[in-house]
C-alpha positions as protocol buffer text, in pm:
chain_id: "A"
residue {
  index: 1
  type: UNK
  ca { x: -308 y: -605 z: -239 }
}
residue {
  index: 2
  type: UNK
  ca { x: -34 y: -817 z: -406 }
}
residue {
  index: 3
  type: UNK
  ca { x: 278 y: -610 z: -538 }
}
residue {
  index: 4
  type: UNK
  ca { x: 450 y: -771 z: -844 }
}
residue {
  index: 5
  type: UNK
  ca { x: 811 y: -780 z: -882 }
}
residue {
  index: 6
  type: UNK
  ca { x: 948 y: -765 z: -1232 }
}
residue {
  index: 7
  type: UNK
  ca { x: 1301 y: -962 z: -1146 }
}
residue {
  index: 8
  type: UNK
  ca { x: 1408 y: -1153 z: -1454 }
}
residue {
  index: 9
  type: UNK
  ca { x: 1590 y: -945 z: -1700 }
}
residue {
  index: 10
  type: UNK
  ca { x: 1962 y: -973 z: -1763 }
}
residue {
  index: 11
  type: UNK
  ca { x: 2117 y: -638 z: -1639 }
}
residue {
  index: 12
  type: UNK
  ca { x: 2318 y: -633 z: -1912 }
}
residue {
  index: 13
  type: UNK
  ca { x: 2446 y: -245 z: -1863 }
}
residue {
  index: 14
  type: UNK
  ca { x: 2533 y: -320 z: -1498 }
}
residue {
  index: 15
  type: UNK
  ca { x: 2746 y: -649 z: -1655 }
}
residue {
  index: 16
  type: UNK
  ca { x: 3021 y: -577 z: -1313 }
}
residue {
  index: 17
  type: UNK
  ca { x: 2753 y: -701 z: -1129 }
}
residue {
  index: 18
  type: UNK
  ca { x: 2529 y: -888 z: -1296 }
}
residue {
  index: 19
  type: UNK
  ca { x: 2765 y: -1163 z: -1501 }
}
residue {
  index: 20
  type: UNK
  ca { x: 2724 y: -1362 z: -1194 }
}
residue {
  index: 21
  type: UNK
  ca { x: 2390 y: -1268 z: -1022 }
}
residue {
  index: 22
  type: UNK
  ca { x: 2047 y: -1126 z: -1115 }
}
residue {
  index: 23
  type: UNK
  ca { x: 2053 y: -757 z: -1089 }
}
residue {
  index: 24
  type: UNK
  ca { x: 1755 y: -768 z: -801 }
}
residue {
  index: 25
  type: UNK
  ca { x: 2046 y: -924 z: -594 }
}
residue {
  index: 26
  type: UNK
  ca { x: 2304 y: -702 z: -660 }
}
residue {
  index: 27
  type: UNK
  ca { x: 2341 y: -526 z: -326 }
}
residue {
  index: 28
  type: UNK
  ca { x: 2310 y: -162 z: -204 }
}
residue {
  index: 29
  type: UNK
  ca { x: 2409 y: -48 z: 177 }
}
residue {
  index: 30
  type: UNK
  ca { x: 2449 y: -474 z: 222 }
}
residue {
  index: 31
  type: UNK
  ca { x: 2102 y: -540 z: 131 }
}
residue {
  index: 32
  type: UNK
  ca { x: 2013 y: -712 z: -206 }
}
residue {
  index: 33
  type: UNK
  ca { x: 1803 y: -399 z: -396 }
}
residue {
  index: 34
  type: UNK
  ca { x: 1471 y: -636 z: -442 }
}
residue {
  index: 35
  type: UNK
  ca { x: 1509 y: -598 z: -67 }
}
residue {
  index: 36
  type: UNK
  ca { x: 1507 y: -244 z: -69 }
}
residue {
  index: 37
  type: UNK
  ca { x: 1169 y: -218 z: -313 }
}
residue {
  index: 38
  type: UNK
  ca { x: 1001 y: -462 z: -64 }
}
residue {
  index: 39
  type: UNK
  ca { x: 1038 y: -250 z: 231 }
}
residue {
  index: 40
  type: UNK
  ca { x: 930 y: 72 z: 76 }
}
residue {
  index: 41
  type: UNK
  ca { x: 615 y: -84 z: -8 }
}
residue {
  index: 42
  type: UNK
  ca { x: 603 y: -308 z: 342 }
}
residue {
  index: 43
  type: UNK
  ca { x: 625 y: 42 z: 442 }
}
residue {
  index: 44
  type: UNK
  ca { x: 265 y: 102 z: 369 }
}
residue {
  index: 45
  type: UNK
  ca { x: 169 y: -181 z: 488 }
}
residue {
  index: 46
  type: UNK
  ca { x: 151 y: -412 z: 133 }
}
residue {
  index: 47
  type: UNK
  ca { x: 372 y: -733 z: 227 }
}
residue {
  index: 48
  type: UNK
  ca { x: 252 y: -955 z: -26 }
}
residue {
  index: 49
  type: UNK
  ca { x: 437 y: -1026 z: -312 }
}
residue {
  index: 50
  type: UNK
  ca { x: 480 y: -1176 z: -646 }
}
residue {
  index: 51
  type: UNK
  ca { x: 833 y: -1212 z: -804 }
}
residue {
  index: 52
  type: UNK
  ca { x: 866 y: -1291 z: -1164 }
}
residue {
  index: 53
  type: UNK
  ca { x: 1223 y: -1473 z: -1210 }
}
residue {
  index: 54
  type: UNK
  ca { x: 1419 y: -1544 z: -1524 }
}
residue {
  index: 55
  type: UNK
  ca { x: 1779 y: -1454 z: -1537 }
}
residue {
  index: 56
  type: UNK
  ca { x: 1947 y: -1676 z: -1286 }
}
residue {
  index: 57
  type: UNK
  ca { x: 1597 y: -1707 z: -1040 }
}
residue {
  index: 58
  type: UNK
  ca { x: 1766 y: -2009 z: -838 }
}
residue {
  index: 59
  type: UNK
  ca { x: 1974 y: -1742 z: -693 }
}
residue {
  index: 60
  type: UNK
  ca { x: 1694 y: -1540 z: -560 }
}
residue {
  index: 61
  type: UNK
  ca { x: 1506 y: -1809 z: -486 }
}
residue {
  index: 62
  type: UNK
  ca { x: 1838 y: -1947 z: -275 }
}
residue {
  index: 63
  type: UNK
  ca { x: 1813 y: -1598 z: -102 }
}
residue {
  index: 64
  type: UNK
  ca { x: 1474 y: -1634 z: 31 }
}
residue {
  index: 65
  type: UNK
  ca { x: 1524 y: -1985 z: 132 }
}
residue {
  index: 66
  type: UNK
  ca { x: 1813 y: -1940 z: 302 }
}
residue {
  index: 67
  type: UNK
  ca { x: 1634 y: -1596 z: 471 }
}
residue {
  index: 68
  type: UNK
  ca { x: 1601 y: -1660 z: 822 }
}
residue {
  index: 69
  type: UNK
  ca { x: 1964 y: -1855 z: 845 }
}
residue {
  index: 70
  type: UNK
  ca { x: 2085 y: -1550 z: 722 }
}
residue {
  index: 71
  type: UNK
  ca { x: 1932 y: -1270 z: 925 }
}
residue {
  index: 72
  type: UNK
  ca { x: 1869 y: -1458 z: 1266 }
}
residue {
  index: 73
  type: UNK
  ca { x: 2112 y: -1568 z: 1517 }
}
residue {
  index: 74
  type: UNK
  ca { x: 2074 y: -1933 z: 1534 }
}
residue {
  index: 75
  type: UNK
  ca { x: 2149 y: -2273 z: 1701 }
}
residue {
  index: 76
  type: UNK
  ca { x: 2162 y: -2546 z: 1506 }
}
residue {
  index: 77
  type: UNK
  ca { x: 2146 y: -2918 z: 1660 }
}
residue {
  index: 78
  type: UNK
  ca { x: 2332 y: -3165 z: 1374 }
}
residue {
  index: 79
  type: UNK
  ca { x: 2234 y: -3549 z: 1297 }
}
residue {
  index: 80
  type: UNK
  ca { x: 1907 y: -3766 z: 1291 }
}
residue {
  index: 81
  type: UNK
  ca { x: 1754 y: -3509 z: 1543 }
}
residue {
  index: 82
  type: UNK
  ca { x: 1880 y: -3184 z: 1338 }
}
residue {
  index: 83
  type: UNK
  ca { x: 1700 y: -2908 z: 1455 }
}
residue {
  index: 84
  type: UNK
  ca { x: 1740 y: -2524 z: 1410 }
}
residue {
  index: 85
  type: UNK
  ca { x: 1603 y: -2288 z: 1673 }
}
residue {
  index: 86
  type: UNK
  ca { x: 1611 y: -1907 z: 1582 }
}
residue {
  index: 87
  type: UNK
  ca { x: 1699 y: -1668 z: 1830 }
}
residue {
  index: 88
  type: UNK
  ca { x: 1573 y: -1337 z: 1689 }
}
residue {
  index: 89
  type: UNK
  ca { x: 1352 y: -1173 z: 1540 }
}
residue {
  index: 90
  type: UNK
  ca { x: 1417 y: -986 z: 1177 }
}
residue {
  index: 91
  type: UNK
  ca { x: 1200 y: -703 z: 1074 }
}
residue {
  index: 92
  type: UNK
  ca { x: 1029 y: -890 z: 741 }
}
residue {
  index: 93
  type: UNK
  ca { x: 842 y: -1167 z: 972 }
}
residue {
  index: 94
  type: UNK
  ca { x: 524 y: -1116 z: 805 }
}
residue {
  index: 95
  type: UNK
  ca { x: 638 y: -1060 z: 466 }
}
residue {
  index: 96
  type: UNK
  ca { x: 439 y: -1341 z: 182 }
}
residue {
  index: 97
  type: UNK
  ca { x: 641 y: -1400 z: -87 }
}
residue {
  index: 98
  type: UNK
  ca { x: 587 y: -1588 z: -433 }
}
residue {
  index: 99
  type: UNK
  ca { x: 845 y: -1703 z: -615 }
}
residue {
  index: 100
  type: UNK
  ca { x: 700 y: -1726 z: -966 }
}
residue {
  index: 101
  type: UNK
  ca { x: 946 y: -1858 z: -1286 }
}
residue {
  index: 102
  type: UNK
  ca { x: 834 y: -1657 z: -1560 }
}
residue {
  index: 103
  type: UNK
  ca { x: 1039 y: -1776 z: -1831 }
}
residue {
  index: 104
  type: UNK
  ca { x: 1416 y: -1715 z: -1881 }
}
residue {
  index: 105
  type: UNK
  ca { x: 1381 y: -1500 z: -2199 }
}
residue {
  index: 106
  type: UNK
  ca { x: 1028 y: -1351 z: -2123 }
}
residue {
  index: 107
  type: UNK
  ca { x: 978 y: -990 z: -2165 }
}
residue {
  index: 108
  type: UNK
  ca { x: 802 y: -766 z: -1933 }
}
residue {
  index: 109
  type: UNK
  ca { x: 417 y: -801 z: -2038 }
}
residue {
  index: 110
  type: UNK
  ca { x: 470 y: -1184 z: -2071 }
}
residue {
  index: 111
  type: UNK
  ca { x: 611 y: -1208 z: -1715 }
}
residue {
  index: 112
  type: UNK
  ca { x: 299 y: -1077 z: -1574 }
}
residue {
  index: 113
  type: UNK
  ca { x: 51 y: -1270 z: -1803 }
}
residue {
  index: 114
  type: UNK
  ca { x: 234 y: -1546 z: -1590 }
}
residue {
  index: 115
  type: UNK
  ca { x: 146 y: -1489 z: -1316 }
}
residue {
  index: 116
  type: UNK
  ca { x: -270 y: -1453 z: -1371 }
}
residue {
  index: 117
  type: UNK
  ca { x: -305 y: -1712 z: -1181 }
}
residue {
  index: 118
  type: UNK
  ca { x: -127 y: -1606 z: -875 }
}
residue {
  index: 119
  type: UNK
  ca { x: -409 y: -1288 z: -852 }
}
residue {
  index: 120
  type: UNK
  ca { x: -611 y: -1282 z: -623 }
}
residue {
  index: 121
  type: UNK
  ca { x: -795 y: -979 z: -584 }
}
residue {
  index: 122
  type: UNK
  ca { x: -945 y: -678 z: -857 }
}
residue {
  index: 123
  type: UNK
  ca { x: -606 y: -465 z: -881 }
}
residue {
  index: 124
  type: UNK
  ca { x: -235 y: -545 z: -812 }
}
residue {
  index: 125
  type: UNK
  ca { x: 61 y: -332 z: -835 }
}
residue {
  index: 126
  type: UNK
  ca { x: 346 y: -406 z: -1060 }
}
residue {
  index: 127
  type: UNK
  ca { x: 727 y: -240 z: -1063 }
}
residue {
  index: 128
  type: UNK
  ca { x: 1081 y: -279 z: -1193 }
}
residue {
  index: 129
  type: UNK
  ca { x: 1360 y: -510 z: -941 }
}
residue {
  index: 130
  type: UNK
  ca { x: 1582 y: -210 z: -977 }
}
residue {
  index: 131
  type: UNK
  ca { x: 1452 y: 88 z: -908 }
}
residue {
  index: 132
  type: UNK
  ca { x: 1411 y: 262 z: -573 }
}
residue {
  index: 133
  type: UNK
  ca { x: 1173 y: 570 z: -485 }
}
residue {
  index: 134
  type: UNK
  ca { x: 1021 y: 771 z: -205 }
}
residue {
  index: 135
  type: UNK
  ca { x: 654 y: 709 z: -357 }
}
residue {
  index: 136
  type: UNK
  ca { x: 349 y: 775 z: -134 }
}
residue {
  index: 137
  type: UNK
  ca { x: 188 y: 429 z: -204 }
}
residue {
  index: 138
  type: UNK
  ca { x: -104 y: 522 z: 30 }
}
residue {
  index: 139
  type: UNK
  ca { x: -185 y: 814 z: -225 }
}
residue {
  index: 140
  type: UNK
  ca { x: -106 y: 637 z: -546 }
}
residue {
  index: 141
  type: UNK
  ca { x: -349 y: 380 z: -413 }
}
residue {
  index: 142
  type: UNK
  ca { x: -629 y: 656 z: -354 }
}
residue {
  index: 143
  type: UNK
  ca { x: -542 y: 811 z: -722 }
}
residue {
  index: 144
  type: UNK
  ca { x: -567 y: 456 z: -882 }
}
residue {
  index: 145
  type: UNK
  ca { x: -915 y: 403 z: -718 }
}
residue {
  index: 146
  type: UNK
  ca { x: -1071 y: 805 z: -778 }
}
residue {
  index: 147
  type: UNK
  ca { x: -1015 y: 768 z: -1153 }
}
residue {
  index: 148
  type: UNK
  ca { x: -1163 y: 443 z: -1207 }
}
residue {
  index: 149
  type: UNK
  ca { x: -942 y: 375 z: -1473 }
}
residue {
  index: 150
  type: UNK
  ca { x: -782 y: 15 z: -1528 }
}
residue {
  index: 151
  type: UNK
  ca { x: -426 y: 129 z: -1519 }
}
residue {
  index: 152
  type: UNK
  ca { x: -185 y: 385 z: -1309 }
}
residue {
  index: 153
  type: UNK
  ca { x: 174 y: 452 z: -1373 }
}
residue {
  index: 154
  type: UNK
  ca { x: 391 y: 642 z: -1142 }
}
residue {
  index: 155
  type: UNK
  ca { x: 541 y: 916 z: -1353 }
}
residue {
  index: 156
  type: UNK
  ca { x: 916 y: 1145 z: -1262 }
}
residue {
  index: 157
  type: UNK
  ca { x: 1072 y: 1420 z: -1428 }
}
residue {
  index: 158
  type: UNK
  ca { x: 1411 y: 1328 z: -1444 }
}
residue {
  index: 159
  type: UNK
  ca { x: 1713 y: 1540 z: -1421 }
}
residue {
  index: 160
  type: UNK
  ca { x: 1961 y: 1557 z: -1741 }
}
residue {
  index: 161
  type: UNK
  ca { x: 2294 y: 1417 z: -1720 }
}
residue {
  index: 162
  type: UNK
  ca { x: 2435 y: 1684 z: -1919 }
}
residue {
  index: 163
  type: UNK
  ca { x: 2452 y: 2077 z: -1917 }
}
residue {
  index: 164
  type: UNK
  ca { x: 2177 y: 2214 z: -2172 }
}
residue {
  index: 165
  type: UNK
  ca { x: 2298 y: 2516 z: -2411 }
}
residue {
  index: 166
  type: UNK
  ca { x: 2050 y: 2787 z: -2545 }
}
residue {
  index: 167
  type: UNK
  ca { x: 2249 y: 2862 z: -2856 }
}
residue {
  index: 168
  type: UNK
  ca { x: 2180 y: 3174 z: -3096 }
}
residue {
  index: 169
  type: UNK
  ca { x: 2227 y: 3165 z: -3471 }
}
residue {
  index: 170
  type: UNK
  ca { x: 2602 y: 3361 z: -3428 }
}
residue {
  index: 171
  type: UNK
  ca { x: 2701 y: 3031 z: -3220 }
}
residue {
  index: 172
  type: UNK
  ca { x: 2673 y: 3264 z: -2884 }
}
residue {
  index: 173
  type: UNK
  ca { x: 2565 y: 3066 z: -2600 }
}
residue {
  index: 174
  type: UNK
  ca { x: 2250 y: 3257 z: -2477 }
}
residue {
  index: 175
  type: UNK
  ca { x: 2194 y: 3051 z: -2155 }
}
residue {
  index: 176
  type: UNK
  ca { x: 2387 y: 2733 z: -2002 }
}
residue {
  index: 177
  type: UNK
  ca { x: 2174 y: 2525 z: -1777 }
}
residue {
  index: 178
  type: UNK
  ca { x: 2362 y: 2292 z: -1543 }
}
residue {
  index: 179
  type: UNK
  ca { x: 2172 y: 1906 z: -1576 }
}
residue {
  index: 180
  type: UNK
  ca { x: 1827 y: 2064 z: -1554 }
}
residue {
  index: 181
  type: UNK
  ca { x: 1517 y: 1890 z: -1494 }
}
residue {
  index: 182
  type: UNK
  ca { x: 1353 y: 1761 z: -1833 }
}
residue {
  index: 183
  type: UNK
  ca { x: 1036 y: 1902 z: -1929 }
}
residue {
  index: 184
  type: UNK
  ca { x: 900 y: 1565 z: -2035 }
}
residue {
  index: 185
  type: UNK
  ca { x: 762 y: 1299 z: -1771 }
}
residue {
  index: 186
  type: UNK
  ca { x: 885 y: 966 z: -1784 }
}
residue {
  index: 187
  type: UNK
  ca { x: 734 y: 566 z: -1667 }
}
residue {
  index: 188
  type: UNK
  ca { x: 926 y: 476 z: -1348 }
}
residue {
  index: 189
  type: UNK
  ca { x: 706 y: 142 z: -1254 }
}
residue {
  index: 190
  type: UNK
  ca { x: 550 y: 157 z: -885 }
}
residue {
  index: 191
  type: UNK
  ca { x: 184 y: 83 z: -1134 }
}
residue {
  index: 192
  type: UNK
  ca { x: -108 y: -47 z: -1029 }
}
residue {
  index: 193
  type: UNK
  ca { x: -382 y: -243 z: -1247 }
}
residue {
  index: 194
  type: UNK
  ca { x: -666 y: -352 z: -1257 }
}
residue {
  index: 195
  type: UNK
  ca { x: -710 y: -757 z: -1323 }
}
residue {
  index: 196
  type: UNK
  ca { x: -913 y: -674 z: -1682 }
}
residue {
  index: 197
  type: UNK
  ca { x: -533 y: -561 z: -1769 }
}
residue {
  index: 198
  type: UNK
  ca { x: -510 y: -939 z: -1883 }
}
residue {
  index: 199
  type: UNK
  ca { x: -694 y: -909 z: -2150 }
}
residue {
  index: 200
  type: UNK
  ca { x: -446 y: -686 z: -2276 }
}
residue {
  index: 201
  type: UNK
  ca { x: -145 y: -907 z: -2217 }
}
residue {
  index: 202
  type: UNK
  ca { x: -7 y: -1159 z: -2455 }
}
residue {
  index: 203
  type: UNK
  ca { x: 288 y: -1411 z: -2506 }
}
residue {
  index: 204
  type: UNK
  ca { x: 607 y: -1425 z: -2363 }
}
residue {
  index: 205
  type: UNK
  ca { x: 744 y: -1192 z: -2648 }
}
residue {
  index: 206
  type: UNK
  ca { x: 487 y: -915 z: -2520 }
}
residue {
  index: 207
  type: UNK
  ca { x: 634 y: -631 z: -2391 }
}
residue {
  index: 208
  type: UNK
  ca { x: 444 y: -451 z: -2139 }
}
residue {
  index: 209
  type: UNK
  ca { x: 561 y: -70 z: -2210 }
}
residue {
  index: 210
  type: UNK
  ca { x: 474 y: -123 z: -2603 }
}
residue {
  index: 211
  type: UNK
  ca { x: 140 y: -274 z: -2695 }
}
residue {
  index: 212
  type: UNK
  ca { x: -21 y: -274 z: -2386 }
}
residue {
  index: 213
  type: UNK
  ca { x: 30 y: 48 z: -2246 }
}
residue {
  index: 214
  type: UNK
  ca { x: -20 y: 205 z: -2637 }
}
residue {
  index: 215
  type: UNK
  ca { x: -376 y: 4 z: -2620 }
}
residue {
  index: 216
  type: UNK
  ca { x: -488 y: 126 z: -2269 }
}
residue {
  index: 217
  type: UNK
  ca { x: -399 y: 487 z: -2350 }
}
residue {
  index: 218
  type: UNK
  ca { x: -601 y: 419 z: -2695 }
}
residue {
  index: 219
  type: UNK
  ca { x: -909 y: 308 z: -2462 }
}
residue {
  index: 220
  type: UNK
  ca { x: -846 y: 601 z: -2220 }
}
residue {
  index: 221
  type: UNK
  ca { x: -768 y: 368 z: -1977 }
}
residue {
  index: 222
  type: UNK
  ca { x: -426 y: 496 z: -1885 }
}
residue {
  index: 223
  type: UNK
  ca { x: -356 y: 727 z: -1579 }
}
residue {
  index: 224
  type: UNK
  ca { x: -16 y: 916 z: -1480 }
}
residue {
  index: 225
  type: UNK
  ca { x: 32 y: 936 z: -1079 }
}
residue {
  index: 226
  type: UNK
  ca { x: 267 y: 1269 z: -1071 }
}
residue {
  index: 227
  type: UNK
  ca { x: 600 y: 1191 z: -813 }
}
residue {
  index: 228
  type: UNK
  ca { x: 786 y: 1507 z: -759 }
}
residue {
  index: 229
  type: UNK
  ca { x: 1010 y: 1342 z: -507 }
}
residue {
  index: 230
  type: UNK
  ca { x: 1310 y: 1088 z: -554 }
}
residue {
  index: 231
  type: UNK
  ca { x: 1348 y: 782 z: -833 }
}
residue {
  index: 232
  type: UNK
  ca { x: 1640 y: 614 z: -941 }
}
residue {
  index: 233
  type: UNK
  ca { x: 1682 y: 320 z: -1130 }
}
residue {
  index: 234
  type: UNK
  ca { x: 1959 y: 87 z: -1066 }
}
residue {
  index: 235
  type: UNK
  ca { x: 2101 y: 36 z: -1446 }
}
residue {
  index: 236
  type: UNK
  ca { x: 2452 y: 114 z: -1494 }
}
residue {
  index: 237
  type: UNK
  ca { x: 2763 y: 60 z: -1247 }
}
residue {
  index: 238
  type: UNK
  ca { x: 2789 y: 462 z: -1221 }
}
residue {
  index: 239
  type: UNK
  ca { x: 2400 y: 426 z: -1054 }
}
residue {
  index: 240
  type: UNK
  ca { x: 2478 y: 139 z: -841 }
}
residue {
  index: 241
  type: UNK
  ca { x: 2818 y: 278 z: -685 }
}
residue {
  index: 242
  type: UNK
  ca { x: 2552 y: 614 z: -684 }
}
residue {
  index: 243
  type: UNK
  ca { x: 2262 y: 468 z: -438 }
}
residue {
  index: 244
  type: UNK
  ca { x: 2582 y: 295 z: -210 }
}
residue {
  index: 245
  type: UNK
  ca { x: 2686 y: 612 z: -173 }
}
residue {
  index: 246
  type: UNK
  ca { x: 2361 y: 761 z: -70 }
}
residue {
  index: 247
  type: UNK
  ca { x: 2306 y: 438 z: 141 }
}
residue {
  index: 248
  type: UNK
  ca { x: 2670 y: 485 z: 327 }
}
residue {
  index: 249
  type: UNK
  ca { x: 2615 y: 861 z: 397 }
}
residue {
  index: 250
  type: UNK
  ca { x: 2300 y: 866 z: 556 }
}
residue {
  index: 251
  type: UNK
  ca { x: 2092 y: 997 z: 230 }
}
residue {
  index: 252
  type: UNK
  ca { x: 1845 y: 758 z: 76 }
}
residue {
  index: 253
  type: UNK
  ca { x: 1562 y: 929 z: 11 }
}
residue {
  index: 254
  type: UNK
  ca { x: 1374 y: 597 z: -35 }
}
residue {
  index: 255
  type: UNK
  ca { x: 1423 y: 517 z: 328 }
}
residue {
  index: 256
  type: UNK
  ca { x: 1083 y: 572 z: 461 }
}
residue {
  index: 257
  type: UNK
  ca { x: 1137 y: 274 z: 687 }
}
residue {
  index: 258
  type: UNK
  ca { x: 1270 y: 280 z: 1006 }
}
């Protein structure tokens, strides 16, 4: 099954890092974070995928050309018999990956209407280039397929940035909850659809979590995959300094890898 990257958006609240490079480039632990996504779901054994550039793509498609240069040990033989012969072996060998240009000011739904054409089989999976989780993908995929429905989203009940006050009507503070979890359940991405999604898809100006998603809940055709573990998306430069620090201390959750 073919896992769609969503990679061309402008970062703009993560503007330290992103003035000068897509945001799925912008590194944690050394690694670009697109990196990161891919082996979580390479993981499971899904190594085909689909990125959708906009925002400065000839970067990230400079950092998969220049892949194996960059990760191998190499010897390089110069002039009219140039030659390079690789001396390792990285751990992505088998990975497939298209580089799709999906339009520089496209918005989420339109980015994947793009790339119809590059789907090849009844359901796909589609997530953010900036957020990282510890998602079972082997039982979201057996969720997706016992519902029958045409969509899945992974859903996470976040944790509040802020203390929460139970207040009484004398201005007494009843309780004080230290960043509790929110009762509500939020989108985090990690989806997977079926190829009649399409239909539901417009133009570039389509956004997928508007429209779309409104229309398939409308048609019942809209099912939450519960994730009680970790998710954290990549947004601000308070989150990225975050996940380095989780990287650097031995703590990323989303390191099911080895």
């Amino acid at each position: 099954m073919q896992v769609v990257i969503l990679a061309g958006g402008l970062g703009t609240r993560l503007r330290e890092e992103t003035e000068f490079r897509p945001k799925p480039l912008v590194e944690v632990g050394g690694h670009p974070i697109i990196w990161h996504i891919m082996k979580i779901y390479a993981h499971y054994g899904f190594q085909n995928f689909i990125v959708c550039l906009g925002y400065r793509g000839n970067m990230i498609k400079e950092y998969f050309l220049n892949y194996e240069a960059m990760n191998n040990d190499f010897t390089i033989c110069l002039g009219r018999q140039n030659t390079i012969t690789y001396h390792e072996e990285h751990l992505e060998q088998d990975f497939n990956v298209t580089l799709a240009e999906t339009g520089a000011a496209s918005m989420t739904g339109g980015r994947v209407k793009r790339i119809e054409k590059y789907i090849d089989r009844e359901n796909f999976m589609v997530t953010y280039g900036d957020g990282v989780a510890d998602v079972d993908i082997d039982a979201l995929m057996d969720f997706h397929k016992s519902h029958g429905k045409l969509a899945t989203v992974t859903t996470f009940r976040p944790i509040s940035r802020f203390g929460i006050l139970e207040v009484d009507s004398d201005s007494r503070v009843v309780q004080f909850t230290e960043k509790p979890q929110i009762d509500g359940w939020i989108s985090v991405g990690y989806m997977i659809f079926n190829r009649r999604v399409f239909e539901y898809l417009g133009g570039d100006d389509c956004i997928l979590e508007q429209e779309p998603m409104q229309r398939l809940a409308a048609d019942g055709q809209l099912m939450a995959y519960r994730h009680d573990g970790f998710f954290f998306a990549m947004d601000t430069f308070r989150e990225y300094k975050y996940l380095n620090e989780l990287w650097d201390e031995g703590k990323a959750p989303w390191k099911v890898w080895k």
